[in-house]
Amino acid sequence: MGVIIEPYGFTTNLELENARWREIREKPFDIYGLYQPHSDGQFRRLPADVAEATSRAVTGLAKATAGARIRFCTDSDFIALHAEMLTMNHMDLMARTGSAGFDLYVKEGARYYFYGIFRPGAGSEDFKGLEQVVRFPDRRPRQILIHFPLYSQVDKVYIGVGEDAMLDHGERYRFDKPVVYYGSSITMGGCVSRPGNTYEAIIGMEYDCDYVNLGFAGAAKGEDAIRDYIASMDMSVFVLDYDHNAPTTEHLIETYEPFYRAVRAAHPDMPIIMVTAPDTHQYIHGATGRDARRAVIYGVYEKALAEGDRNVRFIDGDSLFEGKHHDICTVDGCHPTDAGAIRMAERIGHVLGSVLN
């Protein structure tokens, strides 16, 4: 027999005494990585008109909450989460804790550390969503960070804390103007085991920088609508990483340089990082095809340098998983495991950290 939580009207089956609930669109929660989450009717990563003008696939994928986060501060000795979800995606290559779960981090010293997970499974069959409690051994103020599911659509999220607990805004990011990442399913987070294990999340916690994840599995093709939207965004660094989804080398030739130029025209001095596909053994295109695609992107990079652009960087995808045990860095020769995501975060983060100012 569940308990109805007023004034929200949802029912919880969690056995909590004296819990106080808030919907995350209310103060003091700070929401990151989503498009206008307080005024738009649904959590999404792009404006609906931009997504629809881009492609049917992006229209659906833009509603997945990859890269979404909340930050807040509380001295409660537990954090309860009740999420109502429109979809709970299950991918055959990916742990459901990553595609449909939330994970919680606590700041200790200068950085955030993983503490607990809100996972799909037992207790989530009565409604489309999940609820769970993460408990702490004592009561003291903590800075909390919660990452949203990578491949699922989230409708509402409620956070429960102790009835008399302090609840306040979390710390702001050191770099509050977001880094924007545009790319494929790899960018979106496939196939890490938890949302906080994406390479963007790892970089975000390492450098304390806000970010927006515009990864769209199989659907990042550099279309005009999303190119122009990204060019209009207010951002600190742009990571251009859609090589994997460009269907042909010819498509890259037609779209890559115009994408770079549109962003550069809108942001004359902003760092732009170009990244090529990180396949471990020519998984998709074969060696010849991949070399040709890499040459297209490197050619745009060289041309930018020759024209005097000193704020452009190039990262060869072959370098992302290199070294001992490179073969454990992906699930299928393409999508990173947690080990692969860490290597991507180290390589891309090293370059990003050098330009983030």
XYZ file of N, CA and C in Angstrom, residues 119-306:
564
model
N 18.486 2.493 -9.649
C 18.511 1.603 -10.804
C 17.128 1.046 -11.140
N 16.879 0.833 -12.402
C 15.649 0.146 -12.802
C 15.678 -1.290 -12.288
N 14.515 -1.836 -12.047
C 14.463 -3.216 -11.574
C 13.376 -3.402 -10.556
N 13.699 -4.069 -9.480
C 12.701 -4.371 -8.451
C 12.060 -3.087 -7.948
N 10.737 -3.126 -7.884
C 10.005 -1.974 -7.381
C 9.604 -0.982 -8.437
N 10.033 -1.183 -9.705
C 9.708 -0.228 -10.750
C 8.687 -0.764 -11.742
N 8.054 -1.879 -11.433
C 7.098 -2.474 -12.359
C 5.680 -1.951 -12.161
N 5.400 -1.304 -11.019
C 4.055 -0.791 -10.777
C 3.755 0.455 -11.594
N 4.789 1.126 -12.053
C 4.595 2.310 -12.892
C 5.819 2.425 -13.788
N 5.704 3.236 -14.850
C 6.845 3.407 -15.740
C 7.791 4.416 -15.113
N 8.787 3.907 -14.438
C 9.733 4.759 -13.755
C 10.492 3.970 -12.716
N 11.045 4.667 -11.743
C 11.789 3.992 -10.687
C 11.789 4.852 -9.443
N 12.008 4.222 -8.311
C 12.216 4.958 -7.069
C 13.113 4.127 -6.168
N 13.930 4.827 -5.420
C 14.905 4.155 -4.573
C 15.478 5.167 -3.592
N 16.168 4.662 -2.569
C 16.771 5.522 -1.551
C 18.268 5.245 -1.485
N 19.058 6.302 -1.406
C 20.484 6.201 -1.090
C 20.675 6.794 0.295
N 21.306 6.039 1.195
C 21.467 6.481 2.581
C 22.931 6.793 2.883
N 23.128 7.740 3.803
C 24.455 8.124 4.258
C 24.649 7.680 5.706
N 25.896 7.476 6.129
C 26.133 6.985 7.494
C 25.962 8.047 8.570
N 25.914 9.319 8.162
C 25.765 10.387 9.147
C 25.028 11.553 8.504
N 24.757 12.533 9.318
C 24.041 13.711 8.846
C 24.970 14.916 8.881
N 25.301 15.428 7.712
C 26.129 16.621 7.578
C 25.891 17.210 6.186
N 26.202 18.479 5.982
C 25.978 19.079 4.664
C 26.801 18.391 3.583
N 26.150 18.089 2.476
C 26.813 17.451 1.336
C 26.387 18.133 0.043
N 27.354 18.302 -0.845
C 27.065 18.750 -2.202
C 26.719 17.510 -3.023
N 25.526 17.518 -3.639
C 25.008 16.351 -4.342
C 24.925 16.631 -5.846
N 25.315 15.650 -6.633
C 25.200 15.683 -8.089
C 24.516 14.396 -8.529
N 23.431 14.508 -9.303
C 22.724 13.332 -9.815
C 22.658 13.422 -11.333
N 23.172 12.383 -12.018
C 23.091 12.285 -13.475
C 21.826 11.538 -13.886
N 21.227 11.970 -14.984
C 20.010 11.357 -15.516
C 20.338 10.214 -16.480
N 19.331 9.383 -16.800
C 19.534 8.290 -17.767
C 19.999 8.808 -19.123
N 20.775 7.975 -19.813
C 21.365 8.382 -21.087
C 20.445 8.171 -22.277
N 19.665 7.098 -22.259
C 18.890 6.737 -23.452
C 17.391 6.646 -23.185
N 16.921 7.193 -22.099
C 15.501 7.125 -21.752
C 14.913 8.530 -21.662
N 13.585 8.591 -21.729
C 12.870 9.860 -21.628
C 12.279 9.995 -20.225
N 12.618 11.071 -19.565
C 12.195 11.309 -18.183
C 11.112 12.379 -18.176
N 10.024 12.104 -17.471
C 8.914 13.051 -17.412
C 8.994 13.935 -16.169
N 9.034 13.313 -14.989
C 9.088 14.060 -13.736
C 10.058 13.370 -12.781
N 10.725 14.181 -11.972
C 11.636 13.656 -10.952
C 11.350 14.378 -9.639
N 11.190 13.600 -8.585
C 10.968 14.137 -7.245
C 12.104 13.658 -6.345
N 12.600 14.556 -5.504
C 13.660 14.236 -4.552
C 13.079 14.327 -3.140
N 13.364 13.300 -2.332
C 12.933 13.287 -0.943
C 14.122 13.378 -0.011
N 14.009 14.222 1.011
C 15.037 14.344 2.051
C 14.341 14.335 3.408
N 15.106 14.320 4.481
C 14.533 14.360 5.818
C 13.678 15.610 6.015
N 12.602 15.457 6.767
C 11.632 16.541 6.912
C 12.257 17.821 7.453
N 13.218 17.698 8.390
C 13.840 18.879 8.958
C 15.228 19.148 8.378
N 15.537 18.506 7.259
C 16.862 18.654 6.668
C 17.005 19.986 5.935
N 18.215 20.498 5.922
C 18.543 21.667 5.114
C 18.524 21.253 3.646
N 17.969 22.114 2.792
C 17.935 21.864 1.360
C 18.201 23.182 0.667
N 19.295 23.241 -0.118
C 19.702 24.520 -0.696
C 20.308 24.274 -2.077
N 20.600 25.385 -2.776
C 21.260 25.278 -4.071
C 22.621 24.604 -3.919
N 23.032 23.908 -4.942
C 24.374 23.349 -4.964
C 25.373 24.397 -5.439
N 26.644 24.043 -5.353
C 27.678 24.935 -5.870
C 27.532 25.092 -7.379
N 27.813 26.285 -7.874
C 27.827 26.510 -9.311
C 29.098 25.909 -9.898
N 29.051 25.623 -11.189
C 30.246 25.129 -11.864
C 31.317 26.225 -11.903
N 32.549 25.812 -11.825
C 33.652 26.763 -11.965
C 33.601 27.400 -13.352
N 33.380 26.564 -14.379
C 33.181 27.057 -15.742
C 31.699 26.901 -16.056
N 30.964 28.003 -15.887
C 29.504 27.939 -15.957
C 28.982 27.960 -17.384
N 29.747 28.543 -18.306
C 29.346 28.522 -19.713
C 29.663 27.134 -20.261
N 28.684 26.402 -20.778
C 28.899 24.970 -21.031
C 29.821 24.651 -22.207
N 30.485 23.522 -22.086
C 31.114 22.862 -23.224
C 30.000 22.125 -23.967
N 29.955 22.249 -25.286
C 28.927 21.571 -26.081
C 29.591 20.480 -26.906
N 29.041 19.261 -26.794
C 29.527 18.106 -27.542
C 28.466 17.702 -28.572
N 28.869 17.544 -29.826
C 27.944 17.069 -30.860
C 28.525 15.817 -31.503
N 27.723 14.737 -31.516
C 28.241 13.518 -32.115
C 27.260 12.371 -32.086
N 27.788 11.179 -32.090
C 27.062 9.932 -32.332
C 26.603 9.276 -31.032
N 26.288 7.979 -31.124
C 25.920 7.209 -29.937
C 27.047 7.171 -28.918
N 28.289 7.236 -29.389
C 29.432 7.275 -28.473
C 29.368 8.544 -27.629
N 29.082 9.665 -28.283
C 28.916 10.932 -27.584
C 27.733 10.869 -26.630
N 26.658 10.236 -27.067
C 25.441 10.148 -26.259
C 25.649 9.321 -24.993
N 26.642 8.430 -25.018
C 26.947 7.663 -23.810
C 26.953 6.166 -23.978
N 26.647 5.670 -25.185
C 26.707 4.231 -25.386
C 28.154 3.750 -25.400
N 28.531 2.725 -24.596
C 27.637 1.894 -23.818
C 28.151 1.770 -22.388
N 28.304 2.903 -21.698
C 28.846 2.878 -20.343
C 27.814 2.326 -19.369
N 28.267 1.913 -18.206
C 27.397 1.216 -17.257
C 26.575 2.153 -16.388
N 26.999 3.393 -16.258
C 26.262 4.387 -15.472
C 26.336 5.732 -16.182
N 25.342 6.608 -15.989
C 25.375 7.916 -16.648
C 26.601 8.754 -16.312
N 27.097 8.650 -15.084
C 28.261 9.428 -14.694
C 29.564 8.932 -15.270
N 29.516 7.835 -16.047
C 30.735 7.288 -16.638
C 30.930 7.697 -18.092
N 30.081 8.552 -18.651
C 30.352 9.050 -19.998
C 31.609 9.899 -19.972
N 32.261 10.004 -21.110
C 33.495 10.787 -21.106
C 33.218 12.263 -20.820
N 32.053 12.762 -21.241
C 31.720 14.159 -20.945
C 31.499 14.381 -19.451
N 30.822 13.427 -18.799
C 30.587 13.547 -17.359
C 31.899 13.501 -16.591
N 32.796 12.620 -17.001
C 34.091 12.513 -16.327
C 34.871 13.819 -16.475
N 34.882 14.368 -17.687
C 35.566 15.648 -17.920
C 34.898 16.756 -17.109
N 33.558 16.749 -17.085
C 32.835 17.770 -16.339
C 33.189 17.774 -14.873
N 33.353 16.584 -14.289
C 33.713 16.499 -12.874
C 35.194 16.795 -12.649
N 36.031 16.429 -13.609
C 37.466 16.676 -13.472
C 37.783 18.176 -13.493
N 37.130 18.896 -14.408
C 37.442 20.320 -14.581
C 36.362 21.233 -14.009
N 35.326 20.642 -13.418
C 34.207 21.403 -12.860
C 33.623 22.347 -13.912
N 33.322 21.767 -15.084
C 32.759 22.556 -16.177
C 31.387 22.008 -16.559
N 30.445 22.910 -16.751
C 29.122 22.540 -17.240
C 29.248 22.043 -18.681
N 28.282 21.250 -19.124
C 28.331 20.744 -20.498
C 26.933 20.407 -20.993
N 26.801 20.347 -22.315
C 25.572 19.911 -22.977
C 25.933 18.767 -23.907
N 25.262 17.632 -23.732
C 25.511 16.444 -24.544
C 24.507 16.421 -25.698
N 24.984 16.714 -26.903
C 24.156 16.626 -28.101
C 24.618 15.444 -28.948
N 24.690 14.281 -28.293
C 24.947 13.034 -28.997
C 23.623 12.416 -29.414
N 23.552 11.938 -30.659
C 22.318 11.348 -31.183
C 22.665 10.047 -31.896
N 22.315 8.931 -31.265
C 22.743 7.621 -31.738
C 22.301 7.362 -33.169
N 23.263 7.205 -34.056
C 22.994 6.908 -35.453
C 22.441 8.068 -36.241
N 22.296 9.243 -35.628
C 21.550 10.321 -36.279
C 22.278 11.666 -36.275
N 23.561 11.682 -35.958
C 24.328 12.931 -35.990
C 24.996 13.041 -37.357
N 24.383 13.785 -38.257
C 24.863 13.833 -39.639
C 25.169 15.244 -40.115
N 25.283 16.174 -39.174
C 25.691 17.525 -39.534
C 24.675 18.296 -40.343
N 23.385 18.044 -40.099
C 22.340 18.708 -40.870
C 22.338 20.217 -40.614
N 21.801 20.958 -41.574
C 21.808 22.419 -41.502
C 21.121 22.933 -40.241
N 19.960 22.355 -39.897
C 19.171 22.876 -38.779
C 19.930 22.772 -37.460
N 20.541 21.618 -37.207
C 21.248 21.474 -35.927
C 22.573 22.214 -35.959
N 23.188 22.288 -37.126
C 24.417 23.084 -37.253
C 24.153 24.540 -36.877
N 23.095 25.110 -37.441
C 22.795 26.522 -37.176
C 22.378 26.743 -35.723
N 21.668 25.785 -35.149
C 21.289 25.915 -33.744
C 22.519 25.889 -32.847
N 23.411 24.938 -33.077
C 24.620 24.859 -32.261
C 25.444 26.132 -32.398
N 25.522 26.667 -33.606
C 26.265 27.912 -33.810
C 25.682 29.054 -32.990
N 24.378 28.992 -32.710
C 23.723 30.071 -31.948
C 23.871 29.916 -30.441
N 24.370 28.778 -29.979
C 24.449 28.523 -28.546
C 25.559 29.331 -27.886
N 25.352 29.667 -26.624
C 26.362 30.331 -25.814
C 27.187 29.246 -25.124
N 28.440 29.086 -25.518
C 29.248 27.972 -25.020
C 30.693 28.404 -24.856
N 31.435 27.608 -24.099
C 32.838 27.929 -23.842
C 33.772 27.197 -24.801
N 33.425 25.957 -25.153
C 34.216 25.124 -26.066
C 33.232 24.273 -26.856
N 33.564 23.986 -28.115
C 32.730 23.103 -28.924
C 33.550 21.898 -29.354
N 33.000 20.691 -29.103
C 33.647 19.439 -29.513
C 32.830 18.843 -30.652
N 33.437 18.766 -31.839
C 32.764 18.317 -33.066
C 33.173 16.875 -33.342
N 32.207 15.950 -33.184
C 32.563 14.528 -33.095
C 31.530 13.639 -33.806
N 31.086 14.050 -35.022
C 30.048 13.260 -35.678
C 30.563 12.400 -36.824
N 31.869 12.237 -36.931
C 32.464 11.386 -37.970
C 31.758 10.033 -38.059
N 31.479 9.449 -36.918
C 30.930 8.099 -36.893
C 29.585 7.971 -37.590
N 28.790 9.029 -37.593
C 27.448 8.931 -38.154
C 27.334 9.476 -39.572
N 28.358 10.146 -40.051
C 28.323 10.585 -41.444
C 28.291 9.340 -42.328
N 27.276 9.183 -43.177
C 27.112 7.909 -43.887
C 28.212 7.579 -44.886
N 28.875 8.600 -45.452
C 29.935 8.375 -46.435
C 31.013 9.437 -46.282
N 32.151 9.171 -46.926
C 33.203 10.180 -46.960
C 32.713 11.425 -47.685
N 31.941 11.222 -48.725
C 31.408 12.351 -49.499
C 30.505 13.227 -48.627
N 29.748 12.588 -47.750
C 28.884 13.346 -46.843
C 29.722 14.224 -45.919
N 30.823 13.690 -45.428
C 31.713 14.500 -44.589
C 32.277 15.682 -45.373
N 32.665 15.438 -46.623
C 33.200 16.515 -47.450
C 32.172 17.633 -47.605
N 30.898 17.250 -47.749
C 29.832 18.228 -47.985
C 29.420 18.983 -46.718
N 29.571 18.345 -45.553
C 28.991 18.931 -44.342
C 29.997 19.411 -43.305
N 31.189 18.821 -43.253
C 32.073 19.084 -42.118
C 32.626 20.506 -42.114
N 33.173 20.935 -43.236
C 33.719 22.296 -43.280
C 32.631 23.350 -43.088
N 31.451 23.209 -43.723
C 30.381 24.179 -43.437
C 29.984 24.215 -41.966
N 30.023 23.054 -41.285
C 29.706 23.020 -39.854
C 30.739 23.832 -39.081
N 31.989 23.548 -39.335
C 33.054 24.297 -38.657
C 32.914 25.790 -38.912
N 32.692 26.174 -40.161
C 32.646 27.593 -40.507
C 31.444 28.305 -39.888
N 30.318 27.627 -39.788
C 29.139 28.237 -39.169
C 29.399 28.539 -37.699
N 30.012 27.577 -36.993
C 30.314 27.786 -35.577
C 31.393 28.849 -35.409
N 32.410 28.792 -36.243
C 33.489 29.780 -36.133
C 32.996 31.191 -36.436
N 32.092 31.350 -37.395
C 31.567 32.681 -37.712
C 30.821 33.275 -36.526
N 30.124 32.431 -35.787
C 29.359 32.900 -34.629
C 30.228 33.083 -33.393
N 31.368 32.368 -33.341
C 32.252 32.392 -32.170
C 33.696 32.529 -32.651
N 34.123 33.737 -33.008
C 35.443 33.921 -33.633
C 36.627 33.433 -32.805
N 36.510 33.470 -31.479
C 37.662 33.148 -30.633
C 37.464 31.911 -29.756
N 36.360 31.224 -29.937
C 36.070 30.075 -29.071
C 36.847 28.836 -29.532
N 37.406 28.056 -28.610
C 38.069 26.804 -28.998
C 37.097 25.801 -29.624
N 37.513 25.207 -30.718
C 36.767 24.137 -31.384
C 37.687 22.927 -31.457
N 37.205 21.801 -30.958
C 37.992 20.560 -30.950
C 37.365 19.581 -31.934
N 38.134 19.145 -32.927
C 37.675 18.187 -33.928
C 38.171 16.800 -33.550
N 37.261 15.823 -33.522
C 37.608 14.463 -33.110
C 37.163 13.485 -34.193
N 38.028 12.561 -34.574
C 37.643 11.537 -35.545
C 37.196 10.268 -34.826
N 36.547 9.371 -35.564
C 35.946 8.174 -34.981
C 36.981 7.280 -34.302
N 36.651 6.730 -33.130
C 37.627 5.956 -32.363
C 37.520 4.441 -32.519
N 37.099 3.939 -33.665
C 36.978 2.482 -33.829
C 38.297 1.793 -33.536
N 38.216 0.660 -32.842
C 39.453 -0.032 -32.478
C 40.004 -0.902 -33.601
N 39.159 -1.375 -34.485
C 39.678 -2.209 -35.576
C 38.823 -2.075 -36.832
N 38.673 -0.826 -37.281
C 37.955 -0.564 -38.516
C 36.569 -1.212 -38.505
N 35.889 -1.060 -37.383
C 34.632 -1.786 -37.143
C 33.558 -1.471 -38.169
N 33.463 -0.208 -38.596
C 32.379 0.178 -39.484
C 32.841 0.325 -40.934
N 33.884 1.142 -41.167
C 34.169 1.586 -42.516
C 35.347 0.868 -43.172
N 36.084 0.083 -42.423
C 37.290 -0.516 -42.971
C 38.425 0.496 -42.946
N 39.654 -0.003 -43.043
C 40.819 0.867 -42.897
C 40.836 1.964 -43.954
N 40.582 1.620 -45.215
C 40.653 2.609 -46.287
C 39.597 3.690 -46.097
N 38.367 3.273 -45.821
C 37.299 4.248 -45.622
C 37.568 5.149 -44.440
N 38.072 4.589 -43.363
C 38.323 5.390 -42.175
C 39.459 6.374 -42.417
N 40.497 5.941 -43.124
C 41.607 6.837 -43.422
C 41.134 8.010 -44.277
N 40.243 7.731 -45.217
C 39.728 8.799 -46.079
C 38.909 9.797 -45.274
N 38.119 9.289 -44.344
C 37.296 10.169 -43.519
C 38.176 11.020 -42.589
N 39.164 10.376 -42.016
C 40.090 11.111 -41.160
C 40.767 12.222 -41.952
N 41.133 11.935 -43.212
C 41.802 12.932 -44.049
C 40.905 14.141 -44.304
N 39.610 13.911 -44.429
C 38.676 15.022 -44.628
C 38.710 15.957 -43.428
N 38.599 15.380 -42.234
C 38.552 16.200 -41.020
C 39.896 16.873 -40.770
N 40.972 16.131 -40.950
C 42.289 16.727 -40.744
C 42.539 17.834 -41.766
N 42.012 17.656 -42.979
C 42.149 18.684 -44.001
C 41.455 19.977 -43.619
N 40.264 19.865 -43.007
C 39.560 21.059 -42.527
C 40.367 21.728 -41.413
N 40.931 20.915 -40.550
C 41.767 21.434 -39.454
C 42.982 22.174 -40.008
N 43.694 21.576 -40.967
C 44.881 22.214 -41.551
C 44.517 23.518 -42.262
N 43.377 23.497 -42.953
C 42.921 24.697 -43.661
C 42.620 25.813 -42.665
N 41.999 25.458 -41.543
C 41.705 26.456 -40.512
C 42.986 27.067 -39.964
N 43.991 26.221 -39.701
C 45.276 26.728 -39.221
C 45.916 27.655 -40.241
N 45.875 27.245 -41.513
C 46.487 28.049 -42.571
C 45.818 29.409 -42.701
